Amino acid sequence: MNFNNFTIKSQQAVQKAVEIAKGNGNQAIEAAHLLKGMIEEGESVIKFIFQKLGINDTIILQSLDREIAKYPRVSGGQDPYLSKSANDALTAAFDYSKKKGDEYVTIETMLMGILSTSSPTASILKDAG
Protein backbone atom coordinates (compact mmCIF):
# COMPACT_ATOMS: atom_id res chain seq x y z
CA MET A 1 0.00 0.00 0.00
CA ASN A 2 1.43 3.32 -1.08
CA PHE A 3 0.52 6.29 1.12
CA ASN A 4 1.29 8.58 -1.82
CA ASN A 5 -2.06 7.37 -3.18
CA PHE A 6 -3.85 8.94 -0.21
CA THR A 7 -5.22 12.48 -0.28
CA ILE A 8 -3.57 15.03 2.00
CA LYS A 9 -6.51 14.79 4.44
CA SER A 10 -6.30 10.99 4.45
CA GLN A 11 -2.55 11.12 5.09
CA GLN A 12 -3.17 13.59 7.93
CA ALA A 13 -5.82 11.27 9.39
CA VAL A 14 -3.40 8.32 9.35
CA GLN A 15 -0.70 10.50 10.93
CA LYS A 16 -3.19 11.60 13.60
CA ALA A 17 -4.00 7.93 14.26
CA VAL A 18 -0.28 7.31 14.84
CA GLU A 19 -0.17 10.24 17.29
CA ILE A 20 -3.27 8.96 19.11
CA ALA A 21 -1.76 5.47 19.42
CA LYS A 22 1.55 6.86 20.69
CA GLY A 23 -0.24 9.22 23.10
CA ASN A 24 -2.13 6.29 24.60
CA GLY A 25 0.94 4.05 24.76
CA ASN A 26 -0.53 1.62 22.23
CA GLN A 27 1.92 -0.36 20.15
CA ALA A 28 -0.53 -1.16 17.35
CA ILE A 29 -2.56 1.33 15.35
CA GLU A 30 -6.08 -0.08 15.40
CA ALA A 31 -9.15 0.84 13.36
CA ALA A 32 -10.39 2.89 16.35
CA HIS A 33 -7.26 5.06 16.13
CA LEU A 34 -7.88 5.52 12.40
CA LEU A 35 -11.50 6.54 12.87
CA LYS A 36 -10.66 8.95 15.68
CA GLY A 37 -7.90 10.43 13.52
CA MET A 38 -10.35 10.76 10.64
CA ILE A 39 -12.88 12.53 12.84
CA GLU A 40 -10.27 14.92 14.20
CA GLU A 41 -8.48 15.65 10.91
CA GLY A 42 -11.32 15.32 8.42
CA GLU A 43 -13.84 17.00 10.68
CA SER A 44 -15.82 18.77 7.98
CA VAL A 45 -16.20 15.67 5.77
CA ILE A 46 -16.96 13.24 8.60
CA LYS A 47 -19.28 15.72 10.32
CA PHE A 48 -21.19 16.18 7.05
CA ILE A 49 -21.54 12.42 6.55
CA PHE A 50 -22.62 11.87 10.16
CA GLN A 51 -25.15 14.72 9.96
CA LYS A 52 -26.65 13.29 6.76
CA LEU A 53 -26.98 9.91 8.48
CA GLY A 54 -28.30 11.42 11.73
CA ILE A 55 -25.34 10.16 13.76
CA ASN A 56 -24.09 11.95 16.88
CA ASP A 57 -20.30 12.17 16.56
CA THR A 58 -19.90 12.84 20.29
CA ILE A 59 -21.30 9.41 21.10
CA ILE A 60 -18.98 7.80 18.57
CA LEU A 61 -15.96 9.63 20.03
CA GLN A 62 -16.89 8.47 23.53
CA SER A 63 -17.22 4.88 22.30
CA LEU A 64 -13.87 5.15 20.50
CA ASP A 65 -12.19 6.46 23.66
CA ARG A 66 -13.58 3.50 25.63
CA GLU A 67 -12.37 1.10 22.93
CA ILE A 68 -8.88 2.68 22.80
CA ALA A 69 -8.64 2.48 26.60
CA LYS A 70 -8.99 -1.33 26.30
CA TYR A 71 -5.91 -1.70 24.09
CA PRO A 72 -2.68 -2.91 25.69
CA ARG A 73 -0.18 -0.25 26.66
CA VAL A 74 3.55 -0.51 26.22
CA SER A 75 6.41 1.64 27.36
CA GLY A 76 9.48 2.29 25.32
CA GLY A 77 10.38 4.01 22.12
CA GLN A 78 8.95 1.62 19.56
CA ASP A 79 7.00 3.10 16.69
CA PRO A 80 3.45 1.82 16.40
CA TYR A 81 2.59 -0.54 13.56
CA LEU A 82 -0.68 -1.15 11.70
CA SER A 83 -2.76 -3.90 13.24
CA LYS A 84 -4.53 -6.43 11.07
CA SER A 85 -7.88 -4.62 11.39
CA ALA A 86 -6.35 -1.24 10.49
CA ASN A 87 -4.44 -2.75 7.57
CA ASP A 88 -7.62 -4.50 6.36
CA ALA A 89 -9.54 -1.21 6.57
CA LEU A 90 -6.93 0.72 4.60
CA THR A 91 -6.62 -2.05 2.02
CA ALA A 92 -10.41 -2.07 1.60
CA ALA A 93 -10.36 1.74 1.26
CA PHE A 94 -7.72 1.44 -1.45
CA ASP A 95 -9.84 -1.19 -3.24
CA TYR A 96 -12.97 1.00 -2.99
CA SER A 97 -11.06 3.88 -4.53
CA LYS A 98 -9.86 1.72 -7.42
CA LYS A 99 -13.39 0.40 -8.05
CA LYS A 100 -14.71 3.97 -8.18
CA GLY A 101 -11.97 4.87 -10.63
CA ASP A 102 -10.38 7.30 -8.18
CA GLU A 103 -6.65 7.74 -8.12
CA TYR A 104 -6.54 8.62 -4.41
CA VAL A 105 -7.89 7.18 -1.17
CA THR A 106 -10.18 9.72 0.49
CA ILE A 107 -11.59 10.07 3.99
CA GLU A 108 -14.88 8.73 2.64
CA THR A 109 -13.32 5.55 1.28
CA MET A 110 -11.38 5.11 4.52
CA LEU A 111 -14.72 5.24 6.36
CA MET A 112 -16.11 2.62 3.98
CA GLY A 113 -12.98 0.53 4.53
CA ILE A 114 -13.48 0.57 8.30
CA LEU A 115 -17.14 -0.37 7.87
CA SER A 116 -16.16 -3.37 5.75
CA THR A 117 -14.04 -4.92 8.52
CA SER A 118 -15.25 -7.07 11.39
CA SER A 119 -13.54 -4.86 13.97
CA PRO A 120 -15.15 -3.43 17.11
CA THR A 121 -14.80 -0.02 15.45
CA ALA A 122 -17.03 -1.12 12.58
CA SER A 123 -19.54 -2.29 15.19
CA ILE A 124 -19.43 1.14 16.86
CA LEU A 125 -20.30 2.76 13.54
CA LYS A 126 -22.99 0.22 12.69
CA ASP A 127 -24.57 0.54 16.14
CA ALA A 128 -24.65 4.32 15.71
CA GLY A 129 -26.64 3.92 12.50
mmCIF file of C-alpha atoms in Angstrom, residues 20-126:
data_model
loop_
_atom_site.group_PDB
_atom_site.id
_atom_site.type_symbol
_atom_site.label_atom_id
_atom_site.label_comp_id
_atom_site.label_asym_id
_atom_site.label_seq_id
_atom_site.Cartn_x
_atom_site.Cartn_y
_atom_site.Cartn_z
ATOM 1 C CA ILE A 20 -3.275 8.961 19.112
ATOM 2 C CA ALA A 21 -1.763 5.470 19.421
ATOM 3 C CA LYS A 22 1.547 6.863 20.688
ATOM 4 C CA GLY A 23 -0.235 9.218 23.096
ATOM 5 C CA ASN A 24 -2.128 6.285 24.595
ATOM 6 C CA GLY A 25 0.937 4.054 24.760
ATOM 7 C CA ASN A 26 -0.529 1.618 22.233
ATOM 8 C CA GLN A 27 1.922 -0.363 20.154
ATOM 9 C CA ALA A 28 -0.533 -1.162 17.349
ATOM 10 C CA ILE A 29 -2.558 1.326 15.354
ATOM 11 C CA GLU A 30 -6.077 -0.079 15.401
ATOM 12 C CA ALA A 31 -9.153 0.839 13.363
ATOM 13 C CA ALA A 32 -10.386 2.893 16.348
ATOM 14 C CA HIS A 33 -7.258 5.056 16.131
ATOM 15 C CA LEU A 34 -7.880 5.516 12.399
ATOM 16 C CA LEU A 35 -11.503 6.538 12.875
ATOM 17 C CA LYS A 36 -10.661 8.948 15.677
ATOM 18 C CA GLY A 37 -7.897 10.432 13.523
ATOM 19 C CA MET A 38 -10.345 10.755 10.640
ATOM 20 C CA ILE A 39 -12.883 12.529 12.843
ATOM 21 C CA GLU A 40 -10.269 14.923 14.205
ATOM 22 C CA GLU A 41 -8.479 15.648 10.907
ATOM 23 C CA GLY A 42 -11.321 15.324 8.424
ATOM 24 C CA GLU A 43 -13.838 16.996 10.680
ATOM 25 C CA SER A 44 -15.818 18.766 7.984
ATOM 26 C CA VAL A 45 -16.195 15.670 5.773
ATOM 27 C CA ILE A 46 -16.958 13.241 8.596
ATOM 28 C CA LYS A 47 -19.279 15.721 10.317
ATOM 29 C CA PHE A 48 -21.194 16.182 7.046
ATOM 30 C CA ILE A 49 -21.540 12.419 6.547
ATOM 31 C CA PHE A 50 -22.624 11.868 10.157
ATOM 32 C CA GLN A 51 -25.154 14.722 9.962
ATOM 33 C CA LYS A 52 -26.647 13.286 6.762
ATOM 34 C CA LEU A 53 -26.978 9.911 8.479
ATOM 35 C CA GLY A 54 -28.304 11.417 11.726
ATOM 36 C CA ILE A 55 -25.342 10.162 13.762
ATOM 37 C CA ASN A 56 -24.093 11.949 16.878
ATOM 38 C CA ASP A 57 -20.300 12.167 16.555
ATOM 39 C CA THR A 58 -19.899 12.836 20.290
ATOM 40 C CA ILE A 59 -21.305 9.405 21.103
ATOM 41 C CA ILE A 60 -18.976 7.798 18.574
ATOM 42 C CA LEU A 61 -15.962 9.632 20.029
ATOM 43 C CA GLN A 62 -16.889 8.467 23.534
ATOM 44 C CA SER A 63 -17.218 4.883 22.298
ATOM 45 C CA LEU A 64 -13.871 5.152 20.503
ATOM 46 C CA ASP A 65 -12.194 6.459 23.664
ATOM 47 C CA ARG A 66 -13.582 3.501 25.631
ATOM 48 C CA GLU A 67 -12.365 1.098 22.927
ATOM 49 C CA ILE A 68 -8.884 2.682 22.802
ATOM 50 C CA ALA A 69 -8.640 2.482 26.601
ATOM 51 C CA LYS A 70 -8.989 -1.333 26.304
ATOM 52 C CA TYR A 71 -5.907 -1.698 24.088
ATOM 53 C CA PRO A 72 -2.681 -2.910 25.687
ATOM 54 C CA ARG A 73 -0.184 -0.252 26.661
ATOM 55 C CA VAL A 74 3.550 -0.515 26.222
ATOM 56 C CA SER A 75 6.411 1.636 27.365
ATOM 57 C CA GLY A 76 9.478 2.294 25.318
ATOM 58 C CA GLY A 77 10.378 4.011 22.115
ATOM 59 C CA GLN A 78 8.955 1.616 19.558
ATOM 60 C CA ASP A 79 7.005 3.101 16.689
ATOM 61 C CA PRO A 80 3.454 1.816 16.399
ATOM 62 C CA TYR A 81 2.590 -0.536 13.559
ATOM 63 C CA LEU A 82 -0.677 -1.146 11.698
ATOM 64 C CA SER A 83 -2.763 -3.900 13.243
ATOM 65 C CA LYS A 84 -4.528 -6.430 11.065
ATOM 66 C CA SER A 85 -7.881 -4.617 11.386
ATOM 67 C CA ALA A 86 -6.355 -1.239 10.486
ATOM 68 C CA ASN A 87 -4.444 -2.748 7.572
ATOM 69 C CA ASP A 88 -7.616 -4.503 6.356
ATOM 70 C CA ALA A 89 -9.541 -1.214 6.570
ATOM 71 C CA LEU A 90 -6.929 0.716 4.600
ATOM 72 C CA THR A 91 -6.617 -2.049 2.022
ATOM 73 C CA ALA A 92 -10.407 -2.072 1.597
ATOM 74 C CA ALA A 93 -10.360 1.741 1.257
ATOM 75 C CA PHE A 94 -7.722 1.443 -1.454
ATOM 76 C CA ASP A 95 -9.835 -1.186 -3.236
ATOM 77 C CA TYR A 96 -12.975 0.996 -2.992
ATOM 78 C CA SER A 97 -11.058 3.882 -4.528
ATOM 79 C CA LYS A 98 -9.856 1.717 -7.416
ATOM 80 C CA LYS A 99 -13.391 0.401 -8.051
ATOM 81 C CA LYS A 100 -14.709 3.969 -8.179
ATOM 82 C CA GLY A 101 -11.968 4.873 -10.634
ATOM 83 C CA ASP A 102 -10.376 7.302 -8.183
ATOM 84 C CA GLU A 103 -6.651 7.744 -8.119
ATOM 85 C CA TYR A 104 -6.538 8.622 -4.413
ATOM 86 C CA VAL A 105 -7.889 7.183 -1.171
ATOM 87 C CA THR A 106 -10.177 9.718 0.490
ATOM 88 C CA ILE A 107 -11.594 10.072 3.992
ATOM 89 C CA GLU A 108 -14.885 8.731 2.638
ATOM 90 C CA THR A 109 -13.318 5.547 1.278
ATOM 91 C CA MET A 110 -11.379 5.112 4.524
ATOM 92 C CA LEU A 111 -14.718 5.236 6.359
ATOM 93 C CA MET A 112 -16.111 2.615 3.976
ATOM 94 C CA GLY A 113 -12.979 0.529 4.531
ATOM 95 C CA ILE A 114 -13.479 0.568 8.304
ATOM 96 C CA LEU A 115 -17.138 -0.369 7.875
ATOM 97 C CA SER A 116 -16.157 -3.371 5.752
ATOM 98 C CA THR A 117 -14.036 -4.924 8.519
ATOM 99 C CA SER A 118 -15.251 -7.067 11.386
ATOM 100 C CA SER A 119 -13.545 -4.861 13.969
ATOM 101 C CA PRO A 120 -15.153 -3.431 17.115
ATOM 102 C CA THR A 121 -14.795 -0.019 15.449
ATOM 103 C CA ALA A 122 -17.033 -1.121 12.581
ATOM 104 C CA SER A 123 -19.539 -2.292 15.192
ATOM 105 C CA ILE A 124 -19.435 1.141 16.861
ATOM 106 C CA LEU A 125 -20.303 2.761 13.538
ATOM 107 C CA LYS A 126 -22.990 0.219 12.688
#
